Amino acid sequence: MKKKLLVMGILLVFVLSAASLAYAFPGYGPGKGQALKDLNLTDEQIKKITDIRTQYFDKMLFLRNEMAKLNFELRNLYLQNNPDQKLIDDKIAKINELKDKMLSLKQEEFEKIKGVLTAQQLSKLQNQQGLPGGIRGKAGKGFGVKGFGRGFCPLY
């Protein structure tokens, strides 16, 4: 009986150690920018992609600022002694609307960037390890997962 407990205890320590190591090294596949470096882009392609990214960055900057403002206002509504649920629901609806706009812009940007790539480069991007469909650069928050955290765009 004692031998079984000892073996179970050692096994438990091993499993917890392995889990902590896995958690300590998140993210597989190419990191920021590595996905594009592996595609052997021409100078012309790099310039086009940079122009597309700059164009969409400017659009997203406005939306991010609006999102921050709405989140600040929502937090202030929650802090009130008697928060008005209607106002809170309206803020949440506006925030969700902005999230939808941001997602649409990211999809537009990705589609335009895909238009710059050759079929071979696009295939290579989609087949890279850790990139389901070539959508994200690192494991963690990504396309279709909570919000717009690190790793959302395949090219940043």
PDB file of N, CA and C in Angstrom, residues 4-110:
ATOM      1  N   LYS A   4       2.464   1.841  -3.355  1.00  0.00           N
ATOM      2  CA  LYS A   4       1.556   2.435  -4.341  1.00  0.00           C
ATOM      3  C   LYS A   4       1.431   3.940  -4.125  1.00  0.00           C
ATOM      4  N   LEU A   5       1.324   4.347  -2.869  1.00  0.00           N
ATOM      5  CA  LEU A   5       1.233   5.778  -2.560  1.00  0.00           C
ATOM      6  C   LEU A   5       2.507   6.510  -2.980  1.00  0.00           C
ATOM      7  N   LEU A   6       3.640   5.899  -2.741  1.00  0.00           N
ATOM      8  CA  LEU A   6       4.914   6.508  -3.121  1.00  0.00           C
ATOM      9  C   LEU A   6       4.995   6.665  -4.643  1.00  0.00           C
ATOM     10  N   VAL A   7       4.608   5.627  -5.381  1.00  0.00           N
ATOM     11  CA  VAL A   7       4.635   5.665  -6.842  1.00  0.00           C
ATOM     12  C   VAL A   7       3.657   6.729  -7.355  1.00  0.00           C
ATOM     13  N   MET A   8       2.470   6.781  -6.761  1.00  0.00           N
ATOM     14  CA  MET A   8       1.473   7.783  -7.171  1.00  0.00           C
ATOM     15  C   MET A   8       1.979   9.197  -6.875  1.00  0.00           C
ATOM     16  N   GLY A   9       2.624   9.386  -5.748  1.00  0.00           N
ATOM     17  CA  GLY A   9       3.167  10.693  -5.394  1.00  0.00           C
ATOM     18  C   GLY A   9       4.251  11.135  -6.357  1.00  0.00           C
ATOM     19  N   ILE A  10       5.144  10.222  -6.700  1.00  0.00           N
ATOM     20  CA  ILE A  10       6.216  10.526  -7.656  1.00  0.00           C
ATOM     21  C   ILE A  10       5.625  10.833  -9.034  1.00  0.00           C
ATOM     22  N   LEU A  11       4.637  10.059  -9.434  1.00  0.00           N
ATOM     23  CA  LEU A  11       3.973  10.294 -10.712  1.00  0.00           C
ATOM     24  C   LEU A  11       3.294  11.662 -10.741  1.00  0.00           C
ATOM     25  N   LEU A  12       2.638  12.021  -9.659  1.00  0.00           N
ATOM     26  CA  LEU A  12       1.982  13.315  -9.559  1.00  0.00           C
ATOM     27  C   LEU A  12       2.992  14.450  -9.675  1.00  0.00           C
ATOM     28  N   VAL A  13       4.117  14.325  -8.980  1.00  0.00           N
ATOM     29  CA  VAL A  13       5.172  15.348  -9.061  1.00  0.00           C
ATOM     30  C   VAL A  13       5.684  15.458 -10.491  1.00  0.00           C
ATOM     31  N   PHE A  14       5.876  14.336 -11.154  1.00  0.00           N
ATOM     32  CA  PHE A  14       6.355  14.345 -12.536  1.00  0.00           C
ATOM     33  C   PHE A  14       5.366  15.052 -13.458  1.00  0.00           C
ATOM     34  N   VAL A  15       4.083  14.721 -13.329  1.00  0.00           N
ATOM     35  CA  VAL A  15       3.053  15.331 -14.184  1.00  0.00           C
ATOM     36  C   VAL A  15       2.979  16.833 -13.948  1.00  0.00           C
ATOM     37  N   LEU A  16       3.000  17.262 -12.691  1.00  0.00           N
ATOM     38  CA  LEU A  16       2.946  18.691 -12.382  1.00  0.00           C
ATOM     39  C   LEU A  16       4.195  19.419 -12.897  1.00  0.00           C
ATOM     40  N   SER A  17       5.341  18.772 -12.803  1.00  0.00           N
ATOM     41  CA  SER A  17       6.567  19.385 -13.333  1.00  0.00           C
ATOM     42  C   SER A  17       6.495  19.556 -14.844  1.00  0.00           C
ATOM     43  N   ALA A  18       6.018  18.537 -15.519  1.00  0.00           N
ATOM     44  CA  ALA A  18       5.884  18.614 -16.978  1.00  0.00           C
ATOM     45  C   ALA A  18       4.899  19.706 -17.369  1.00  0.00           C
ATOM     46  N   ALA A  19       3.800  19.802 -16.625  1.00  0.00           N
ATOM     47  CA  ALA A  19       2.807  20.834 -16.928  1.00  0.00           C
ATOM     48  C   ALA A  19       3.373  22.225 -16.716  1.00  0.00           C
ATOM     49  N   SER A  20       4.154  22.404 -15.661  1.00  0.00           N
ATOM     50  CA  SER A  20       4.730  23.734 -15.416  1.00  0.00           C
ATOM     51  C   SER A  20       5.752  24.094 -16.487  1.00  0.00           C
ATOM     52  N   LEU A  21       6.494  23.120 -16.979  1.00  0.00           N
ATOM     53  CA  LEU A  21       7.440  23.398 -18.061  1.00  0.00           C
ATOM     54  C   LEU A  21       6.708  23.765 -19.345  1.00  0.00           C
ATOM     55  N   ALA A  22       5.628  23.061 -19.620  1.00  0.00           N
ATOM     56  CA  ALA A  22       4.852  23.373 -20.817  1.00  0.00           C
ATOM     57  C   ALA A  22       4.260  24.774 -20.720  1.00  0.00           C
ATOM     58  N   TYR A  23       3.834  25.163 -19.555  1.00  0.00           N
ATOM     59  CA  TYR A  23       3.262  26.490 -19.365  1.00  0.00           C
ATOM     60  C   TYR A  23       4.342  27.571 -19.441  1.00  0.00           C
ATOM     61  N   ALA A  24       5.548  27.241 -19.050  1.00  0.00           N
ATOM     62  CA  ALA A  24       6.636  28.211 -19.044  1.00  0.00           C
ATOM     63  C   ALA A  24       7.104  28.561 -20.455  1.00  0.00           C
ATOM     64  N   PHE A  25       6.846  27.713 -21.422  1.00  0.00           N
ATOM     65  CA  PHE A  25       7.286  27.941 -22.794  1.00  0.00           C
ATOM     66  C   PHE A  25       6.098  27.969 -23.743  1.00  0.00           C
ATOM     67  N   PRO A  26       5.212  28.986 -23.622  1.00  0.00           N
ATOM     68  CA  PRO A  26       4.035  29.024 -24.494  1.00  0.00           C
ATOM     69  C   PRO A  26       4.412  29.395 -25.911  1.00  0.00           C
ATOM     70  N   GLY A  27       3.595  28.974 -26.840  1.00  0.00           N
ATOM     71  CA  GLY A  27       3.767  29.384 -28.223  1.00  0.00           C
ATOM     72  C   GLY A  27       4.673  28.467 -29.002  1.00  0.00           C
ATOM     73  N   TYR A  28       4.175  27.997 -30.079  1.00  0.00           N
ATOM     74  CA  TYR A  28       4.952  27.158 -30.978  1.00  0.00           C
ATOM     75  C   TYR A  28       4.873  27.765 -32.357  1.00  0.00           C
ATOM     76  N   GLY A  29       5.743  27.359 -33.209  1.00  0.00           N
ATOM     77  CA  GLY A  29       5.724  27.889 -34.558  1.00  0.00           C
ATOM     78  C   GLY A  29       6.441  29.220 -34.624  1.00  0.00           C
ATOM     79  N   PRO A  30       6.353  29.877 -35.758  1.00  0.00           N
ATOM     80  CA  PRO A  30       7.066  31.117 -35.963  1.00  0.00           C
ATOM     81  C   PRO A  30       6.586  32.214 -35.020  1.00  0.00           C
ATOM     82  N   GLY A  31       7.510  33.036 -34.591  1.00  0.00           N
ATOM     83  CA  GLY A  31       7.166  34.163 -33.742  1.00  0.00           C
ATOM     84  C   GLY A  31       6.834  35.372 -34.579  1.00  0.00           C
ATOM     85  N   LYS A  32       6.883  36.537 -33.959  1.00  0.00           N
ATOM     86  CA  LYS A  32       6.515  37.771 -34.651  1.00  0.00           C
ATOM     87  C   LYS A  32       7.387  37.993 -35.893  1.00  0.00           C
ATOM     88  N   GLY A  33       6.740  38.138 -37.009  1.00  0.00           N
ATOM     89  CA  GLY A  33       7.448  38.450 -38.243  1.00  0.00           C
ATOM     90  C   GLY A  33       8.143  37.276 -38.901  1.00  0.00           C
ATOM     91  N   GLN A  34       8.339  36.194 -38.171  1.00  0.00           N
ATOM     92  CA  GLN A  34       9.069  35.056 -38.721  1.00  0.00           C
ATOM     93  C   GLN A  34       8.303  34.394 -39.858  1.00  0.00           C
ATOM     94  N   ALA A  35       6.977  34.415 -39.778  1.00  0.00           N
ATOM     95  CA  ALA A  35       6.157  33.786 -40.816  1.00  0.00           C
ATOM     96  C   ALA A  35       6.449  34.403 -42.178  1.00  0.00           C
ATOM     97  N   LEU A  36       6.613  35.709 -42.222  1.00  0.00           N
ATOM     98  CA  LEU A  36       6.897  36.384 -43.494  1.00  0.00           C
ATOM     99  C   LEU A  36       8.338  36.180 -43.942  1.00  0.00           C
ATOM    100  N   LYS A  37       9.262  36.133 -42.996  1.00  0.00           N
ATOM    101  CA  LYS A  37      10.670  35.959 -43.359  1.00  0.00           C
ATOM    102  C   LYS A  37      10.899  34.634 -44.070  1.00  0.00           C
ATOM    103  N   ASP A  38      10.122  33.644 -43.692  1.00  0.00           N
ATOM    104  CA  ASP A  38      10.274  32.317 -44.288  1.00  0.00           C
ATOM    105  C   ASP A  38       9.678  32.218 -45.689  1.00  0.00           C
ATOM    106  N   LEU A  39       8.977  33.253 -46.133  1.00  0.00           N
ATOM    107  CA  LEU A  39       8.311  33.199 -47.442  1.00  0.00           C
ATOM    108  C   LEU A  39       9.189  33.719 -48.584  1.00  0.00           C
ATOM    109  N   ASN A  40      10.362  34.242 -48.270  1.00  0.00           N
ATOM    110  CA  ASN A  40      11.272  34.789 -49.292  1.00  0.00           C
ATOM    111  C   ASN A  40      10.559  35.828 -50.166  1.00  0.00           C
ATOM    112  N   LEU A  41      10.047  36.865 -49.527  1.00  0.00           N
ATOM    113  CA  LEU A  41       9.323  37.906 -50.251  1.00  0.00           C
ATOM    114  C   LEU A  41      10.273  38.768 -51.072  1.00  0.00           C
ATOM    115  N   THR A  42       9.774  39.263 -52.186  1.00  0.00           N
ATOM    116  CA  THR A  42      10.546  40.196 -52.995  1.00  0.00           C
ATOM    117  C   THR A  42      10.443  41.580 -52.349  1.00  0.00           C
ATOM    118  N   ASP A  43      11.315  42.491 -52.771  1.00  0.00           N
ATOM    119  CA  ASP A  43      11.265  43.858 -52.238  1.00  0.00           C
ATOM    120  C   ASP A  43       9.925  44.523 -52.553  1.00  0.00           C
ATOM    121  N   GLU A  44       9.402  44.244 -53.738  1.00  0.00           N
ATOM    122  CA  GLU A  44       8.116  44.816 -54.139  1.00  0.00           C
ATOM    123  C   GLU A  44       6.985  44.287 -53.237  1.00  0.00           C
ATOM    124  N   GLN A  45       7.008  42.988 -52.948  1.00  0.00           N
ATOM    125  CA  GLN A  45       5.995  42.413 -52.070  1.00  0.00           C
ATOM    126  C   GLN A  45       6.080  43.002 -50.662  1.00  0.00           C
ATOM    127  N   ILE A  46       7.299  43.161 -50.174  1.00  0.00           N
ATOM    128  CA  ILE A  46       7.494  43.742 -48.841  1.00  0.00           C
ATOM    129  C   ILE A  46       6.927  45.158 -48.800  1.00  0.00           C
ATOM    130  N   LYS A  47       7.180  45.940 -49.836  1.00  0.00           N
ATOM    131  CA  LYS A  47       6.667  47.307 -49.867  1.00  0.00           C
ATOM    132  C   LYS A  47       5.137  47.318 -49.897  1.00  0.00           C
ATOM    133  N   LYS A  48       4.547  46.454 -50.733  1.00  0.00           N
ATOM    134  CA  LYS A  48       3.083  46.397 -50.808  1.00  0.00           C
ATOM    135  C   LYS A  48       2.474  45.987 -49.465  1.00  0.00           C
ATOM    136  N   ILE A  49       3.055  44.985 -48.839  1.00  0.00           N
ATOM    137  CA  ILE A  49       2.540  44.518 -47.552  1.00  0.00           C
ATOM    138  C   ILE A  49       2.700  45.593 -46.484  1.00  0.00           C
ATOM    139  N   THR A  50       3.827  46.283 -46.503  1.00  0.00           N
ATOM    140  CA  THR A  50       4.045  47.376 -45.551  1.00  0.00           C
ATOM    141  C   THR A  50       3.019  48.478 -45.755  1.00  0.00           C
ATOM    142  N   ASP A  51       2.727  48.808 -47.004  1.00  0.00           N
ATOM    143  CA  ASP A  51       1.715  49.837 -47.292  1.00  0.00           C
ATOM    144  C   ASP A  51       0.331  49.410 -46.803  1.00  0.00           C
ATOM    145  N   ILE A  52      -0.009  48.149 -47.032  1.00  0.00           N
ATOM    146  CA  ILE A  52      -1.309  47.630 -46.579  1.00  0.00           C
ATOM    147  C   ILE A  52      -1.386  47.685 -45.059  1.00  0.00           C
ATOM    148  N   ARG A  53      -0.337  47.237 -44.403  1.00  0.00           N
ATOM    149  CA  ARG A  53      -0.323  47.229 -42.931  1.00  0.00           C
ATOM    150  C   ARG A  53      -0.420  48.640 -42.373  1.00  0.00           C
ATOM    151  N   THR A  54       0.262  49.593 -42.993  1.00  0.00           N
ATOM    152  CA  THR A  54       0.209  50.980 -42.541  1.00  0.00           C
ATOM    153  C   THR A  54      -1.199  51.548 -42.704  1.00  0.00           C
ATOM    154  N   GLN A  55      -1.802  51.270 -43.837  1.00  0.00           N
ATOM    155  CA  GLN A  55      -3.163  51.745 -44.100  1.00  0.00           C
ATOM    156  C   GLN A  55      -4.129  51.215 -43.040  1.00  0.00           C
ATOM    157  N   TYR A  56      -4.045  49.934 -42.721  1.00  0.00           N
ATOM    158  CA  TYR A  56      -4.957  49.347 -41.752  1.00  0.00           C
ATOM    159  C   TYR A  56      -4.586  49.716 -40.317  1.00  0.00           C
ATOM    160  N   PHE A  57      -3.318  49.971 -40.061  1.00  0.00           N
ATOM    161  CA  PHE A  57      -2.914  50.415 -38.730  1.00  0.00           C
ATOM    162  C   PHE A  57      -3.595  51.737 -38.390  1.00  0.00           C
ATOM    163  N   ASP A  58      -3.606  52.646 -39.352  1.00  0.00           N
ATOM    164  CA  ASP A  58      -4.239  53.942 -39.122  1.00  0.00           C
ATOM    165  C   ASP A  58      -5.728  53.787 -38.814  1.00  0.00           C
ATOM    166  N   LYS A  59      -6.399  52.887 -39.529  1.00  0.00           N
ATOM    167  CA  LYS A  59      -7.822  52.655 -39.282  1.00  0.00           C
ATOM    168  C   LYS A  59      -8.033  52.018 -37.905  1.00  0.00           C
ATOM    169  N   MET A  60      -7.193  51.062 -37.572  1.00  0.00           N
ATOM    170  CA  MET A  60      -7.340  50.353 -36.303  1.00  0.00           C
ATOM    171  C   MET A  60      -6.999  51.242 -35.115  1.00  0.00           C
ATOM    172  N   LEU A  61      -6.097  52.170 -35.299  1.00  0.00           N
ATOM    173  CA  LEU A  61      -5.709  53.062 -34.203  1.00  0.00           C
ATOM    174  C   LEU A  61      -6.923  53.830 -33.687  1.00  0.00           C
ATOM    175  N   PHE A  62      -7.726  54.342 -34.595  1.00  0.00           N
ATOM    176  CA  PHE A  62      -8.933  55.063 -34.203  1.00  0.00           C
ATOM    177  C   PHE A  62      -9.888  54.146 -33.443  1.00  0.00           C
ATOM    178  N   LEU A  63     -10.080  52.927 -33.962  1.00  0.00           N
ATOM    179  CA  LEU A  63     -10.986  51.985 -33.312  1.00  0.00           C
ATOM    180  C   LEU A  63     -10.470  51.548 -31.937  1.00  0.00           C
ATOM    181  N   ARG A  64      -9.169  51.363 -31.811  1.00  0.00           N
ATOM    182  CA  ARG A  64      -8.594  50.986 -30.514  1.00  0.00           C
ATOM    183  C   ARG A  64      -8.799  52.095 -29.489  1.00  0.00           C
ATOM    184  N   ASN A  65      -8.624  53.335 -29.921  1.00  0.00           N
ATOM    185  CA  ASN A  65      -8.839  54.460 -29.012  1.00  0.00           C
ATOM    186  C   ASN A  65     -10.304  54.538 -28.582  1.00  0.00           C
ATOM    187  N   GLU A  66     -11.205  54.322 -29.517  1.00  0.00           N
ATOM    188  CA  GLU A  66     -12.632  54.303 -29.188  1.00  0.00           C
ATOM    189  C   GLU A  66     -12.947  53.174 -28.205  1.00  0.00           C
ATOM    190  N   MET A  67     -12.323  52.018 -28.437  1.00  0.00           N
ATOM    191  CA  MET A  67     -12.535  50.863 -27.558  1.00  0.00           C
ATOM    192  C   MET A  67     -12.054  51.177 -26.145  1.00  0.00           C
ATOM    193  N   ALA A  68     -10.893  51.792 -26.029  1.00  0.00           N
ATOM    194  CA  ALA A  68     -10.363  52.145 -24.710  1.00  0.00           C
ATOM    195  C   ALA A  68     -11.291  53.126 -24.001  1.00  0.00           C
ATOM    196  N   LYS A  69     -11.792  54.100 -24.753  1.00  0.00           N
ATOM    197  CA  LYS A  69     -12.707  55.088 -24.176  1.00  0.00           C
ATOM    198  C   LYS A  69     -13.982  54.417 -23.682  1.00  0.00           C
ATOM    199  N   LEU A  70     -14.566  53.535 -24.490  1.00  0.00           N
ATOM    200  CA  LEU A  70     -15.792  52.841 -24.098  1.00  0.00           C
ATOM    201  C   LEU A  70     -15.569  51.925 -22.896  1.00  0.00           C
ATOM    202  N   ASN A  71     -14.445  51.247 -22.854  1.00  0.00           N
ATOM    203  CA  ASN A  71     -14.138  50.383 -21.711  1.00  0.00           C
ATOM    204  C   ASN A  71     -13.980  51.201 -20.433  1.00  0.00           C
ATOM    205  N   PHE A  72     -13.355  52.364 -20.543  1.00  0.00           N
ATOM    206  CA  PHE A  72     -13.204  53.262 -19.394  1.00  0.00           C
ATOM    207  C   PHE A  72     -14.575  53.719 -18.903  1.00  0.00           C
ATOM    208  N   GLU A  73     -15.425  54.117 -19.838  1.00  0.00           N
ATOM    209  CA  GLU A  73     -16.774  54.559 -19.468  1.00  0.00           C
ATOM    210  C   GLU A  73     -17.577  53.417 -18.840  1.00  0.00           C
ATOM    211  N   LEU A  74     -17.419  52.204 -19.369  1.00  0.00           N
ATOM    212  CA  LEU A  74     -18.127  51.047 -18.822  1.00  0.00           C
ATOM    213  C   LEU A  74     -17.675  50.770 -17.393  1.00  0.00           C
ATOM    214  N   ARG A  75     -16.361  50.815 -17.152  1.00  0.00           N
ATOM    215  CA  ARG A  75     -15.853  50.596 -15.794  1.00  0.00           C
ATOM    216  C   ARG A  75     -16.411  51.638 -14.826  1.00  0.00           C
ATOM    217  N   ASN A  76     -16.505  52.884 -15.289  1.00  0.00           N
ATOM    218  CA  ASN A  76     -17.060  53.934 -14.440  1.00  0.00           C
ATOM    219  C   ASN A  76     -18.540  53.694 -14.155  1.00  0.00           C
ATOM    220  N   LEU A  77     -19.260  53.170 -15.126  1.00  0.00           N
ATOM    221  CA  LEU A  77     -20.672  52.850 -14.893  1.00  0.00           C
ATOM    222  C   LEU A  77     -20.812  51.762 -13.827  1.00  0.00           C
ATOM    223  N   TYR A  78     -19.947  50.761 -13.882  1.00  0.00           N
ATOM    224  CA  TYR A  78     -20.000  49.686 -12.895  1.00  0.00           C
ATOM    225  C   TYR A  78     -19.683  50.188 -11.489  1.00  0.00           C
ATOM    226  N   LEU A  79     -18.874  51.223 -11.377  1.00  0.00           N
ATOM    227  CA  LEU A  79     -18.460  51.742 -10.072  1.00  0.00           C
ATOM    228  C   LEU A  79     -19.534  52.582  -9.387  1.00  0.00           C
ATOM    229  N   GLN A  80     -20.532  53.003 -10.111  1.00  0.00           N
ATOM    230  CA  GLN A  80     -21.579  53.821  -9.514  1.00  0.00           C
ATOM    231  C   GLN A  80     -22.340  53.023  -8.454  1.00  0.00           C
ATOM    232  N   ASN A  81     -22.907  53.755  -7.483  1.00  0.00           N
ATOM    233  CA  ASN A  81     -23.659  53.097  -6.409  1.00  0.00           C
ATOM    234  C   ASN A  81     -24.860  52.328  -6.945  1.00  0.00           C
ATOM    235  N   ASN A  82     -25.618  52.938  -7.831  1.00  0.00           N
ATOM    236  CA  ASN A  82     -26.769  52.284  -8.456  1.00  0.00           C
ATOM    237  C   ASN A  82     -26.584  52.329  -9.978  1.00  0.00           C
ATOM    238  N   PRO A  83     -25.796  51.396 -10.521  1.00  0.00           N
ATOM    239  CA  PRO A  83     -25.532  51.443 -11.964  1.00  0.00           C
ATOM    240  C   PRO A  83     -26.800  51.230 -12.786  1.00  0.00           C
ATOM    241  N   ASP A  84     -26.912  52.009 -13.826  1.00  0.00           N
ATOM    242  CA  ASP A  84     -28.052  51.905 -14.739  1.00  0.00           C
ATOM    243  C   ASP A  84     -27.777  50.771 -15.738  1.00  0.00           C
ATOM    244  N   GLN A  85     -28.529  49.708 -15.631  1.00  0.00           N
ATOM    245  CA  GLN A  85     -28.282  48.530 -16.470  1.00  0.00           C
ATOM    246  C   GLN A  85     -28.470  48.834 -17.956  1.00  0.00           C
ATOM    247  N   LYS A  86     -29.374  49.732 -18.279  1.00  0.00           N
ATOM    248  CA  LYS A  86     -29.611  50.100 -19.683  1.00  0.00           C
ATOM    249  C   LYS A  86     -28.362  50.759 -20.276  1.00  0.00           C
ATOM    250  N   LEU A  87     -27.751  51.686 -19.524  1.00  0.00           N
ATOM    251  CA  LEU A  87     -26.525  52.332 -19.999  1.00  0.00           C
ATOM    252  C   LEU A  87     -25.388  51.318 -20.146  1.00  0.00           C
ATOM    253  N   ILE A  88     -25.300  50.405 -19.200  1.00  0.00           N
ATOM    254  CA  ILE A  88     -24.262  49.371 -19.257  1.00  0.00           C
ATOM    255  C   ILE A  88     -24.462  48.502 -20.498  1.00  0.00           C
ATOM    256  N   ASP A  89     -25.710  48.095 -20.742  1.00  0.00           N
ATOM    257  CA  ASP A  89     -26.004  47.274 -21.920  1.00  0.00           C
ATOM    258  C   ASP A  89     -25.690  48.015 -23.213  1.00  0.00           C
ATOM    259  N   ASP A  90     -25.978  49.320 -23.242  1.00  0.00           N
ATOM    260  CA  ASP A  90     -25.667  50.124 -24.428  1.00  0.00           C
ATOM    261  C   ASP A  90     -24.164  50.186 -24.678  1.00  0.00           C
ATOM    262  N   LYS A  91     -23.384  50.380 -23.598  1.00  0.00           N
ATOM    263  CA  LYS A  91     -21.911  50.428 -23.740  1.00  0.00           C
ATOM    264  C   LYS A  91     -21.385  49.086 -24.239  1.00  0.00           C
ATOM    265  N   ILE A  92     -21.908  48.016 -23.678  1.00  0.00           N
ATOM    266  CA  ILE A  92     -21.464  46.679 -24.087  1.00  0.00           C
ATOM    267  C   ILE A  92     -21.804  46.443 -25.560  1.00  0.00           C
ATOM    268  N   ALA A  93     -22.977  46.894 -25.983  1.00  0.00           N
ATOM    269  CA  ALA A  93     -23.369  46.743 -27.390  1.00  0.00           C
ATOM    270  C   ALA A  93     -22.426  47.529 -28.297  1.00  0.00           C
ATOM    271  N   LYS A  94     -22.058  48.750 -27.880  1.00  0.00           N
ATOM    272  CA  LYS A  94     -21.123  49.556 -28.678  1.00  0.00           C
ATOM    273  C   LYS A  94     -19.750  48.898 -28.733  1.00  0.00           C
ATOM    274  N   ILE A  95     -19.310  48.333 -27.611  1.00  0.00           N
ATOM    275  CA  ILE A  95     -18.014  47.651 -27.574  1.00  0.00           C
ATOM    276  C   ILE A  95     -18.028  46.448 -28.524  1.00  0.00           C
ATOM    277  N   ASN A  96     -19.102  45.681 -28.488  1.00  0.00           N
ATOM    278  CA  ASN A  96     -19.202  44.515 -29.382  1.00  0.00           C
ATOM    279  C   ASN A  96     -19.249  44.940 -30.844  1.00  0.00           C
ATOM    280  N   GLU A  97     -19.896  46.048 -31.112  1.00  0.00           N
ATOM    281  CA  GLU A  97     -19.943  46.586 -32.476  1.00  0.00           C
ATOM    282  C   GLU A  97     -18.530  46.949 -32.952  1.00  0.00           C
ATOM    283  N   LEU A  98     -17.760  47.597 -32.062  1.00  0.00           N
ATOM    284  CA  LEU A  98     -16.381  47.947 -32.408  1.00  0.00           C
ATOM    285  C   LEU A  98     -15.528  46.700 -32.625  1.00  0.00           C
ATOM    286  N   LYS A  99     -15.720  45.690 -31.788  1.00  0.00           N
ATOM    287  CA  LYS A  99     -14.969  44.435 -31.961  1.00  0.00           C
ATOM    288  C   LYS A  99     -15.255  43.816 -33.325  1.00  0.00           C
ATOM    289  N   ASP A 100     -16.533  43.862 -33.717  1.00  0.00           N
ATOM    290  CA  ASP A 100     -16.901  43.329 -35.033  1.00  0.00           C
ATOM    291  C   ASP A 100     -16.228  44.115 -36.154  1.00  0.00           C
ATOM    292  N   LYS A 101     -16.196  45.446 -36.019  1.00  0.00           N
ATOM    293  CA  LYS A 101     -15.525  46.278 -37.030  1.00  0.00           C
ATOM    294  C   LYS A 101     -14.035  45.954 -37.093  1.00  0.00           C
ATOM    295  N   MET A 102     -13.424  45.778 -35.921  1.00  0.00           N
ATOM    296  CA  MET A 102     -11.996  45.473 -35.877  1.00  0.00           C
ATOM    297  C   MET A 102     -11.712  44.122 -36.525  1.00  0.00           C
ATOM    298  N   LEU A 103     -12.554  43.155 -36.258  1.00  0.00           N
ATOM    299  CA  LEU A 103     -12.374  41.838 -36.859  1.00  0.00           C
ATOM    300  C   LEU A 103     -12.530  41.910 -38.372  1.00  0.00           C
ATOM    301  N   SER A 104     -13.508  42.675 -38.829  1.00  0.00           N
ATOM    302  CA  SER A 104     -13.708  42.839 -40.274  1.00  0.00           C
ATOM    303  C   SER A 104     -12.499  43.491 -40.924  1.00  0.00           C
ATOM    304  N   LEU A 105     -11.947  44.511 -40.254  1.00  0.00           N
ATOM    305  CA  LEU A 105     -10.758  45.175 -40.797  1.00  0.00           C
ATOM    306  C   LEU A 105      -9.568  44.226 -40.863  1.00  0.00           C
ATOM    307  N   LYS A 106      -9.380  43.397 -39.825  1.00  0.00           N
ATOM    308  CA  LYS A 106      -8.266  42.447 -39.836  1.00  0.00           C
ATOM    309  C   LYS A 106      -8.444  41.428 -40.967  1.00  0.00           C
ATOM    310  N   GLN A 107      -9.680  41.001 -41.194  1.00  0.00           N
ATOM    311  CA  GLN A 107      -9.939  40.068 -42.287  1.00  0.00           C
ATOM    312  C   GLN A 107      -9.664  40.732 -43.636  1.00  0.00           C
ATOM    313  N   GLU A 108     -10.110  41.979 -43.798  1.00  0.00           N
ATOM    314  CA  GLU A 108      -9.839  42.723 -45.044  1.00  0.00           C
ATOM    315  C   GLU A 108      -8.346  42.827 -45.280  1.00  0.00           C
ATOM    316  N   GLU A 109      -7.630  43.195 -44.220  1.00  0.00           N
ATOM    317  CA  GLU A 109      -6.175  43.350 -44.334  1.00  0.00           C
ATOM    318  C   GLU A 109      -5.529  42.035 -44.750  1.00  0.00           C
ATOM    319  N   PHE A 110      -5.934  40.950 -44.112  1.00  0.00           N
ATOM    320  CA  PHE A 110      -5.346  39.656 -44.432  1.00  0.00           C
ATOM    321  C   PHE A 110      -5.655  39.244 -45.862  1.00  0.00           C
TER     322      PHE A 110
END
